Coordinates of C-alpha atoms in Angstrom, one line a residue:
M78 CA -86.1 34.7 124.9
T79 CA -86.7 35.9 121.3
L80 CA -87.5 39.5 120.9
P81 CA -90.6 40.4 118.8
P82 CA -90.0 41.7 115.2
P83 CA -90.0 45.4 116.0
Y84 CA -87.1 44.9 118.4
T85 CA -85.0 42.5 116.3
I86 CA -81.3 43.6 116.4
W87 CA -80.1 44.7 112.9
E88 CA -77.6 42.4 111.2
P89 CA -75.5 43.8 108.3
T90 CA -75.4 42.0 105.0
D91 CA -72.3 40.5 103.6
A92 CA -71.5 43.6 101.6
G93 CA -72.1 45.8 104.7
R94 CA -69.8 43.6 106.8
K95 CA -67.1 44.0 104.2
L96 CA -67.5 47.8 104.1
L97 CA -67.3 47.9 107.9
E98 CA -64.2 45.8 108.0
A99 CA -62.6 47.9 105.3
A100 CA -63.4 51.1 107.2
R101 CA -61.9 49.5 110.4
R102 CA -58.7 48.6 108.5
L103 CA -58.5 52.0 106.9
R104 CA -58.9 53.7 110.3
A105 CA -56.2 51.4 111.9
G106 CA -53.8 51.7 109.0
G107 CA -53.1 55.4 109.4
P108 CA -51.5 57.5 106.5
V109 CA -50.3 54.3 104.7
A110 CA -53.8 53.0 104.3
W111 CA -55.2 56.4 103.3
L112 CA -52.6 56.9 100.6
E113 CA -53.1 53.4 99.2
C114 CA -56.9 53.9 99.2
A115 CA -56.5 57.4 97.5
T116 CA -54.3 55.9 94.8
V117 CA -56.8 53.2 94.0
A118 CA -59.6 55.8 94.0
C119 CA -57.7 57.9 91.5
L120 CA -57.2 54.8 89.3
F121 CA -61.0 54.4 89.2
L122 CA -61.4 58.0 88.3
Y123 CA -58.8 57.5 85.5
A124 CA -60.7 54.4 84.2
A125 CA -64.0 56.3 84.2
A126 CA -62.6 59.4 82.5
A127 CA -60.2 57.8 79.9
P128 CA -62.9 57.2 77.2
H129 CA -64.1 60.7 77.4
S130 CA -61.8 63.4 78.7
I131 CA -58.1 63.9 78.4
A132 CA -58.1 66.6 81.1
G133 CA -59.9 64.3 83.6
T134 CA -57.6 61.4 82.7
Q135 CA -54.4 63.4 83.2
T136 CA -55.6 64.9 86.4
A137 CA -56.4 61.4 87.8
W138 CA -52.9 60.2 86.6
L139 CA -51.1 63.1 88.3
L140 CA -53.0 62.6 91.6
A141 CA -52.4 58.8 91.5
M142 CA -48.7 59.5 90.9
L143 CA -48.6 61.9 93.8
C144 CA -50.3 59.5 96.2
W145 CA -48.0 56.6 95.1
V146 CA -44.8 58.6 95.5
L147 CA -45.9 59.7 99.0
R148 CA -46.6 56.1 99.9
L149 CA -43.2 55.1 98.7
L150 CA -41.6 57.6 101.1
I151 CA -43.3 56.0 104.2
R152 CA -41.9 52.9 105.8
P153 CA -42.4 50.0 105.5
R154 CA -42.2 50.6 101.8
P155 CA -44.2 48.3 99.5
A156 CA -42.4 45.8 97.3
L157 CA -42.0 46.7 93.7
F158 CA -42.5 44.0 91.1
R159 CA -40.4 43.5 88.0
T160 CA -41.6 42.2 84.6
S161 CA -39.9 41.3 81.4
V162 CA -41.3 44.5 79.8
D163 CA -39.5 46.9 82.1
P164 CA -36.1 47.1 80.4
W165 CA -37.7 47.7 77.0
L166 CA -40.1 50.3 78.2
L167 CA -37.6 52.2 80.3
G168 CA -35.0 51.9 77.5
F169 CA -37.4 53.5 75.0
F170 CA -38.0 56.4 77.3
V171 CA -34.2 56.9 77.8
L172 CA -33.6 56.9 74.1
T173 CA -36.5 59.4 73.6
F174 CA -34.9 61.7 76.2
L175 CA -31.6 61.5 74.4
T176 CA -33.1 62.3 71.1
A177 CA -34.9 65.3 72.6
L178 CA -31.6 66.7 73.7
T179 CA -30.0 66.2 70.2
S180 CA -33.1 67.6 68.3
Y181 CA -32.9 70.3 65.7
N182 CA -35.3 72.2 68.0
P183 CA -34.6 71.0 71.6
E184 CA -36.9 73.6 73.1
V185 CA -39.8 72.0 71.2
S186 CA -38.8 68.3 71.7
I187 CA -38.1 68.6 75.4
G188 CA -41.6 70.0 75.9
K189 CA -42.9 66.7 74.3
L190 CA -41.2 64.7 77.1
R191 CA -44.3 65.2 79.2
A192 CA -46.3 63.1 76.7
A193 CA -43.5 60.6 76.6
S194 CA -43.7 60.3 80.4
L195 CA -47.2 58.9 80.2
F196 CA -45.6 55.4 80.3
T197 CA -45.6 55.8 84.1
V198 CA -49.3 55.0 84.0
V199 CA -48.2 51.3 83.5
Y200 CA -46.4 51.3 86.8
V201 CA -49.0 53.3 88.8
V202 CA -51.6 50.8 87.8
S203 CA -49.6 47.5 87.9
Q204 CA -47.9 48.3 91.2
N205 CA -51.1 49.5 93.1
V206 CA -53.7 46.9 91.9
R207 CA -53.0 44.3 94.6
R208 CA -56.3 42.5 94.8
P209 CA -58.2 40.6 92.2
A210 CA -61.5 42.4 93.1
V211 CA -59.9 45.8 92.3
L212 CA -58.5 44.4 89.0
R213 CA -62.0 43.1 88.0
A214 CA -63.7 46.4 89.0
L215 CA -61.2 48.6 87.1
T216 CA -61.5 46.5 84.0
L217 CA -65.3 46.6 84.1
T218 CA -65.3 50.3 84.9
L219 CA -63.3 51.1 81.7
V220 CA -65.7 49.1 79.5
A221 CA -68.9 50.4 81.2
S222 CA -67.7 54.0 81.0
C223 CA -67.0 53.8 77.3
A224 CA -70.3 52.0 76.7
L225 CA -72.2 54.7 78.6
G226 CA -70.6 57.3 76.4
L227 CA -72.3 55.7 73.4
V228 CA -75.5 57.4 74.5
H229 CA -74.0 60.7 73.5
T230 CA -72.6 59.3 70.2
F231 CA -75.9 57.8 69.1
G232 CA -77.8 60.8 70.4
V233 CA -75.7 63.2 68.2
Y234 CA -76.2 60.9 65.2
A235 CA -80.0 60.7 65.8
R236 CA -80.4 64.4 66.3
G237 CA -78.3 65.3 63.3
R238 CA -76.6 68.6 62.6
G239 CA -77.0 71.5 60.3
V240 CA -79.2 71.6 57.1
K241 CA -78.6 68.9 54.5
L242 CA -79.5 70.2 51.1
R243 CA -81.3 67.3 49.4
E244 CA -82.7 69.2 46.4
L245 CA -82.1 72.8 45.2
S246 CA -84.0 74.8 42.6
A247 CA -82.2 76.1 39.6
E248 CA -82.6 79.7 40.8
S249 CA -81.5 79.0 44.4
P250 CA -79.1 81.7 45.8
L251 CA -77.3 78.8 47.5
R252 CA -76.6 77.2 44.1
A253 CA -75.5 80.5 42.8
A254 CA -73.0 80.6 45.7
R255 CA -71.6 77.2 44.4
L256 CA -73.2 75.1 47.1
L257 CA -74.2 71.6 45.9
E258 CA -77.0 69.2 46.5
G259 CA -75.7 66.9 49.3
D260 CA -73.9 69.7 51.1
T261 CA -74.8 70.2 54.8
V262 CA -74.9 73.9 55.9
L263 CA -73.2 74.0 59.3
S264 CA -72.9 77.7 60.2
V265 CA -73.4 81.2 58.9
D266 CA -70.8 83.8 60.0
G267 CA -69.5 81.2 62.5
V268 CA -73.0 80.7 64.2
A269 CA -74.4 77.1 64.0
V270 CA -77.7 76.7 62.2
G271 CA -80.2 73.8 62.3
S272 CA -83.1 74.9 60.0
P273 CA -83.7 77.0 56.9
E274 CA -85.3 79.6 59.1
E275 CA -82.1 79.9 61.1
V276 CA -80.1 80.2 57.9
V277 CA -82.3 83.1 56.6
R278 CA -82.1 84.9 60.0
A279 CA -78.3 84.4 60.1
V280 CA -77.7 85.6 56.6
E281 CA -79.9 88.8 57.0
A282 CA -78.7 89.6 60.6
E283 CA -76.9 92.8 61.3
R284 CA -74.0 91.6 63.5
P285 CA -71.7 93.8 65.6
A286 CA -68.2 93.8 64.2
P287 CA -66.3 90.9 65.7
R288 CA -62.6 90.9 66.4
E289 CA -62.0 88.8 63.2
R290 CA -64.5 88.5 60.5
A291 CA -63.2 85.3 58.9
L292 CA -63.6 81.5 59.1
R293 CA -60.3 79.6 59.0
H294 CA -59.3 76.1 58.0
P295 CA -57.5 73.9 60.6
D296 CA -54.2 74.8 59.0
G297 CA -54.9 78.5 59.7
T298 CA -55.7 79.7 56.2
V299 CA -58.8 81.8 55.6
A300 CA -61.8 79.9 54.3
C301 CA -63.9 83.0 53.7
R302 CA -64.7 86.4 55.2
W303 CA -67.9 88.3 55.9
D304 CA -69.0 91.9 56.2
E305 CA -72.1 94.0 56.2
T306 CA -73.0 93.0 52.7
T307 CA -72.1 89.3 52.5
A308 CA -72.4 86.4 54.8
C309 CA -70.0 83.4 55.1
V310 CA -71.8 80.0 54.9
R311 CA -69.8 77.0 55.9
V312 CA -70.9 73.5 54.7
Y313 CA -69.8 69.9 55.2
R314 CA -69.0 68.1 51.9
A315 CA -67.5 64.6 52.0
E316 CA -65.1 65.3 54.9
A317 CA -64.2 68.8 53.6
Q318 CA -65.7 72.0 55.1
P319 CA -65.6 74.6 52.3
A320 CA -67.2 78.0 52.7
A321 CA -69.0 80.4 50.4
N322 CA -70.2 84.0 50.5
V323 CA -73.9 84.8 50.1
A324 CA -75.2 88.4 49.7
R325 CA -77.2 89.5 52.7
A326 CA -79.7 91.4 50.5
G327 CA -79.6 88.7 47.8
L328 CA -82.3 86.4 49.1
P329 CA -85.5 86.7 47.0
P330 CA -88.9 87.2 48.7
G331 CA -91.0 84.1 49.4
A332 CA -93.6 82.6 51.6
S333 CA -91.2 80.4 53.5
A334 CA -87.5 80.2 54.3
E335 CA -87.2 77.1 52.0
E336 CA -88.7 79.1 49.1
R337 CA -86.4 82.1 49.7
L338 CA -83.3 79.8 49.8
G339 CA -84.5 77.7 46.9
I340 CA -84.5 74.5 49.0
R341 CA -87.0 72.0 47.7
R342 CA -86.1 69.2 50.1
W343 CA -83.8 69.1 53.2
T344 CA -83.1 67.0 56.2
R345 CA -80.8 67.2 59.2
G346 CA -77.2 66.3 58.3
R347 CA -75.8 62.9 59.6
D348 CA -72.7 62.7 57.4
E349 CA -70.1 63.8 59.9
R350 CA -68.0 61.1 61.5
A351 CA -68.6 60.1 65.1
S352 CA -66.0 61.7 67.4
G353 CA -67.4 61.1 70.9
F354 CA -66.5 63.7 73.5
Y355 CA -63.0 64.1 72.0
G356 CA -64.2 66.0 68.9
Q357 CA -61.7 64.0 66.8
Y358 CA -62.9 60.9 65.0
Q359 CA -59.5 59.2 64.6
T360 CA -58.8 59.5 68.4
Y361 CA -62.3 58.2 69.2
A362 CA -62.0 55.3 66.7
E363 CA -58.7 54.1 68.2
V364 CA -60.1 54.2 71.7
L365 CA -63.1 52.3 70.6
Q366 CA -60.9 49.7 69.0
L367 CA -59.0 49.1 72.3
V368 CA -62.1 49.0 74.5
A369 CA -64.1 46.9 72.0
S370 CA -61.2 44.4 71.9
L371 CA -61.4 44.3 75.7
A372 CA -65.1 43.8 75.7
L373 CA -64.7 41.0 73.1
G374 CA -62.1 39.3 75.3
L375 CA -64.5 39.5 78.3
F376 CA -67.4 38.1 76.2
V377 CA -65.3 35.2 74.9
S378 CA -64.1 34.3 78.4
L379 CA -67.6 34.1 79.8
R380 CA -68.6 30.4 80.3
R381 CA -72.3 31.2 80.4
K382 CA -73.0 33.7 77.7
L383 CA -76.7 33.4 78.1
S384 CA -76.7 35.2 81.4
R385 CA -77.1 38.7 82.7
G386 CA -73.4 39.3 82.5
G387 CA -73.2 37.9 79.0
A388 CA -76.2 40.0 77.9
L389 CA -74.6 43.3 79.2
T390 CA -71.2 42.5 77.8
G391 CA -72.6 41.5 74.4
L392 CA -74.8 44.7 74.3
A393 CA -71.8 46.8 75.1
L394 CA -69.7 45.1 72.4
V395 CA -72.4 45.6 69.8
G396 CA -72.7 49.3 70.7
L397 CA -68.9 49.8 70.6
V398 CA -68.7 48.1 67.2
A399 CA -71.6 50.2 65.9
A400 CA -69.9 53.4 67.1
L401 CA -66.7 52.3 65.5
L402 CA -68.5 52.0 62.2
L403 CA -69.8 55.5 62.5
T404 CA -66.3 56.9 62.8
L405 CA -65.7 55.8 59.2
T406 CA -62.0 55.2 60.1
R407 CA -60.7 52.4 57.9
A408 CA -57.5 51.8 59.7
S409 CA -59.3 51.3 63.0
W410 CA -61.8 49.0 61.3
A411 CA -58.9 46.9 60.0
G412 CA -57.3 47.0 63.5
F413 CA -60.4 45.7 65.2
L414 CA -61.0 43.0 62.5
A415 CA -57.4 41.7 63.2
S416 CA -58.1 42.0 66.9
A417 CA -61.3 40.1 66.7
F418 CA -59.7 37.2 64.9
T419 CA -56.8 37.2 67.3
V420 CA -59.1 37.0 70.3
T421 CA -61.2 34.2 69.0
L422 CA -58.3 32.3 67.6
V423 CA -56.4 32.4 70.9
G424 CA -59.2 32.3 73.4
A425 CA -62.1 30.4 71.8
G426 CA -62.8 27.1 70.1
R427 CA -63.2 26.4 66.4
R428 CA -66.9 26.8 66.5
T429 CA -66.6 30.3 68.0
L430 CA -64.0 31.2 65.3
L431 CA -66.4 30.1 62.6
V432 CA -69.2 32.1 64.1
T433 CA -66.9 35.2 64.3
A434 CA -66.0 34.8 60.7
G435 CA -69.6 34.5 59.8
L436 CA -70.5 37.7 61.7
A437 CA -67.5 39.6 60.4
L438 CA -68.7 39.3 56.8
P439 CA -72.0 41.2 57.1
V440 CA -70.4 43.7 59.4
A441 CA -67.6 44.3 56.8
L442 CA -70.2 44.6 54.0
A443 CA -72.2 47.1 56.2
G444 CA -69.0 49.1 56.8
L445 CA -68.1 49.2 53.1
F446 CA -71.7 50.4 52.3
V447 CA -71.5 53.1 55.0
L448 CA -68.1 54.2 53.8
Q449 CA -69.3 54.5 50.2
Q450 CA -72.4 56.5 51.3
K451 CA -70.7 58.8 53.8
R452 CA -67.2 59.3 52.5
Q453 CA -67.7 58.2 48.9
V454 CA -64.5 56.2 48.8
G455 CA -63.5 52.5 48.8
F456 CA -61.7 50.7 51.5
I457 CA -58.4 50.9 49.6
D458 CA -58.6 53.8 47.1
T459 CA -55.4 55.4 45.9
R460 CA -57.4 58.1 44.1
E461 CA -58.8 59.3 47.4
G462 CA -57.2 62.4 48.9
S463 CA -56.1 61.0 52.3
T464 CA -54.5 57.9 50.7
S465 CA -52.6 59.8 48.1
W466 CA -51.5 62.3 50.7
R467 CA -50.1 59.5 52.9
L468 CA -48.2 58.0 50.0
L469 CA -46.6 61.4 49.4
V470 CA -45.6 62.1 53.0
W471 CA -44.3 58.6 53.5
R472 CA -42.0 58.9 50.6
E473 CA -40.8 62.3 51.7
G474 CA -40.3 61.2 55.3
A475 CA -38.3 58.2 54.2
Q476 CA -36.1 60.5 52.0
V477 CA -35.4 62.9 54.9
L478 CA -34.7 60.0 57.3
A479 CA -32.2 58.5 54.9
A480 CA -30.6 61.8 54.0
E481 CA -28.1 61.9 56.9
P482 CA -26.6 59.4 59.3
R483 CA -27.7 61.6 62.2
H484 CA -31.3 61.2 61.2
L485 CA -30.9 57.4 61.2
L486 CA -29.2 57.4 64.6
V487 CA -31.2 59.9 66.7
G488 CA -33.9 61.3 64.4
V489 CA -34.7 64.9 63.9
G490 CA -36.4 65.4 67.2
M491 CA -40.0 65.3 68.3
D492 CA -42.2 67.9 66.6
S493 CA -39.2 69.4 64.8
L494 CA -41.1 68.7 61.6
K495 CA -43.5 71.5 62.5
R496 CA -40.5 74.0 62.3
R497 CA -38.4 72.5 59.6
W498 CA -40.7 71.0 57.0
R499 CA -40.2 74.0 54.6
E500 CA -36.4 73.5 54.9
W501 CA -36.8 69.9 54.0
G502 CA -39.2 70.6 51.1
M503 CA -41.9 68.3 52.6
F504 CA -45.6 68.2 51.8
D505 CA -44.9 68.8 48.2
K506 CA -43.1 71.9 49.1
G507 CA -46.1 73.3 50.9
R508 CA -48.6 72.6 48.2
Q509 CA -50.2 69.9 50.4
P510 CA -51.6 70.4 54.0
W511 CA -48.8 69.8 56.6
G512 CA -49.1 67.4 59.5
H513 CA -47.4 64.4 60.9
L514 CA -46.4 61.3 58.9
H515 CA -49.5 59.2 59.7
S516 CA -47.5 56.1 60.4
T517 CA -46.3 55.1 63.9
P518 CA -43.2 53.2 62.9
L519 CA -42.1 55.8 60.4
Q520 CA -42.9 58.7 62.8
I521 CA -40.8 57.1 65.6
A522 CA -37.9 56.4 63.3
F523 CA -38.2 59.9 61.8
E524 CA -38.3 61.7 65.2
R525 CA -36.2 59.4 67.4
G526 CA -34.0 57.3 65.1
L527 CA -33.8 53.6 64.1
P528 CA -32.5 52.4 67.5
A529 CA -35.6 53.9 69.3
L530 CA -37.8 52.2 66.7
L531 CA -36.1 48.8 67.3
V532 CA -36.5 49.2 71.1
W533 CA -40.1 50.2 70.6
A534 CA -40.7 47.1 68.5
G535 CA -38.9 44.9 71.0
W536 CA -41.1 46.3 73.8
L537 CA -44.3 45.5 72.0
F538 CA -43.0 42.0 71.1
V539 CA -42.1 41.1 74.7
Y540 CA -45.4 42.5 75.9
G541 CA -47.3 40.6 73.2
R542 CA -45.5 37.4 74.1
L543 CA -46.4 37.8 77.8
L544 CA -50.1 38.3 76.9
W545 CA -49.9 35.3 74.6
R546 CA -48.7 33.1 77.4
L547 CA -51.3 34.5 79.8
A548 CA -54.1 34.0 77.4
R549 CA -53.0 30.5 76.4
G550 CA -52.1 29.3 79.9
A551 CA -53.7 29.2 83.3
A552 CA -51.7 32.1 84.8
V553 CA -54.8 34.1 85.6
G554 CA -56.6 31.1 87.2
G555 CA -60.4 30.7 86.8
D556 CA -61.2 34.4 86.9
W557 CA -63.1 35.2 83.7
V558 CA -62.5 38.9 84.0
A559 CA -58.8 38.4 84.3
R560 CA -58.7 36.0 81.4
G561 CA -60.9 38.3 79.3
L562 CA -58.6 41.2 80.2
T563 CA -55.5 39.4 78.9
L564 CA -57.3 38.2 75.7
G565 CA -58.7 41.7 75.1
A566 CA -55.3 43.3 75.8
F567 CA -53.6 40.9 73.3
G568 CA -56.2 41.6 70.6
G569 CA -56.1 45.3 71.3
L570 CA -52.3 45.3 70.9
V571 CA -52.6 43.6 67.5
G572 CA -55.2 46.1 66.4
F573 CA -53.1 49.0 67.7
V574 CA -50.1 47.9 65.7
V575 CA -52.2 47.2 62.6
A576 CA -53.9 50.7 62.7
G577 CA -50.6 52.3 63.5
L578 CA -49.2 51.3 60.2
V579 CA -51.2 54.1 58.6
H580 CA -52.0 56.3 61.6
Y581 CA -49.7 57.8 64.2
N582 CA -51.9 56.5 67.1
F583 CA -48.8 56.3 69.4
G584 CA -48.6 60.1 69.3
D585 CA -52.2 60.5 70.4
S586 CA -52.2 61.0 74.2
E587 CA -55.9 60.0 74.6
V588 CA -55.3 56.7 72.9
V589 CA -52.0 56.0 74.6
M590 CA -53.4 56.6 78.1
V591 CA -56.1 54.0 77.4
F592 CA -53.4 51.6 76.0
Y593 CA -51.2 52.1 79.1
L594 CA -54.1 51.5 81.4
I595 CA -54.9 48.2 79.8
M596 CA -51.2 47.3 79.8
G597 CA -50.9 48.1 83.5
L598 CA -54.0 46.0 84.3
A599 CA -52.6 43.1 82.3
L600 CA -49.3 43.2 84.2
A601 CA -51.2 43.3 87.5
A602 CA -53.2 40.2 86.3
R603 CA -49.9 38.5 85.7
R604 CA -48.7 39.2 89.2
L605 CA -52.0 38.2 90.9
G606 CA -52.2 34.9 89.0
P607 CA -51.3 31.6 90.5
E608 CA -48.2 31.2 88.4
D609 CA -46.5 34.4 89.6
G610 CA -43.2 34.8 87.9
A611 CA -42.6 38.4 88.8
E612 CA -39.7 39.3 91.1
A613 CA -40.2 41.5 94.1
R614 CA -37.6 43.9 95.5
P615 CA -37.8 46.2 98.6

């Protein structure tokens, strides 16, 4: 007898049945199942936080490590899978540890071993992603999280910042303070401003005495000071942030704030380079390069590009490339260009390669136009400040490296440059801003020695060869996400190496944690593929 509709027994959907079955397995599995589930949950938190927050990413990494170690202590212990990358990756860390002990400043270099230990992310990911569904979900979570963060990037650009001085009168007190047309007023006495009215109020305000009445440059030097009679106005000018003093009682009377400041025309400033939630444009550009390469690999692997998945992946890719352009970071642009041609050359046909080349031309021209308008430099411009600075520190770094056999063998130690650069006469004997060497190969050789550099290069070569075989073969089966992952990881590796020639991207923890996540997922895809060549050991 069939019951009437109000009394029909509820039947769960397929998704509901899977959830119920997973809950039953979790309940029956005891602590082992709970620890494995908690490890995977931390990996999802890691993938979601990696494009935005270093604190959230490192917290997820430490929690995942804790859960995994606890799981390894409980019998039966899970099998650990070997790959061809392991000797090189572990060897590089061992050499890094030894160079920290022999450093000129061991107390500084040993403290940097925490950043060096981030390579464990590769093993936490690759050893705990044991199902293709989890692999696909983690890959898509990383791309989706980075794409959602673009809302903030484009929102900041649309809203603008500060007061951009389009046209000043000849009698303008701002012009008298040596501000120029095209400058963007960012703050007055350290307080952000967004309109001429706010500038006038901030200049004429009577502020209580702060602990320090000074604005400082990133290197710690004082940009300008303020007191009861003068205000300190900071502006953005073609990447620099100079500051000037304006007399508090020196603003002439007028009917409006624009008239008192001598501003004939102004807009909101949109010259600053996109930096995402990191607050640093180079870091954001490198992360965008890695994730955009991954999105491109996914898009190329899609068989039906005119579908909902194709539309979402394509939209994410376009947004990531647009945000990358807004960072105005030439090395990351070159890295992604090399990555795009690598992905299409390896994973697509001749037609797709021609289409990619056709699309790259207008994008490159748009990038050059934006670069000229925002930074007022060419793509390769030896007269530009950052390029000439790099050429200087590369020459000085190579001279210090070759000065003693010890430097060639074990380097000077991580971050010893911060303590010893005066002793070595670097940065034009202090006449130029100090920093790192802005080249990953040179920085590794300088800090850790040539043997460490050779092992690092061997590690990336072996990893790249593995990705090449995965992308060219059928080792990932018919799963488009797994194939797109290997394609995007291979392209991202090429872009990472290209950009690293003029950036020390390997020393940026935010970038490296995204790189290691993608590497761990690629190794997991190798293990889960039908041609599993990994070896298991108890």
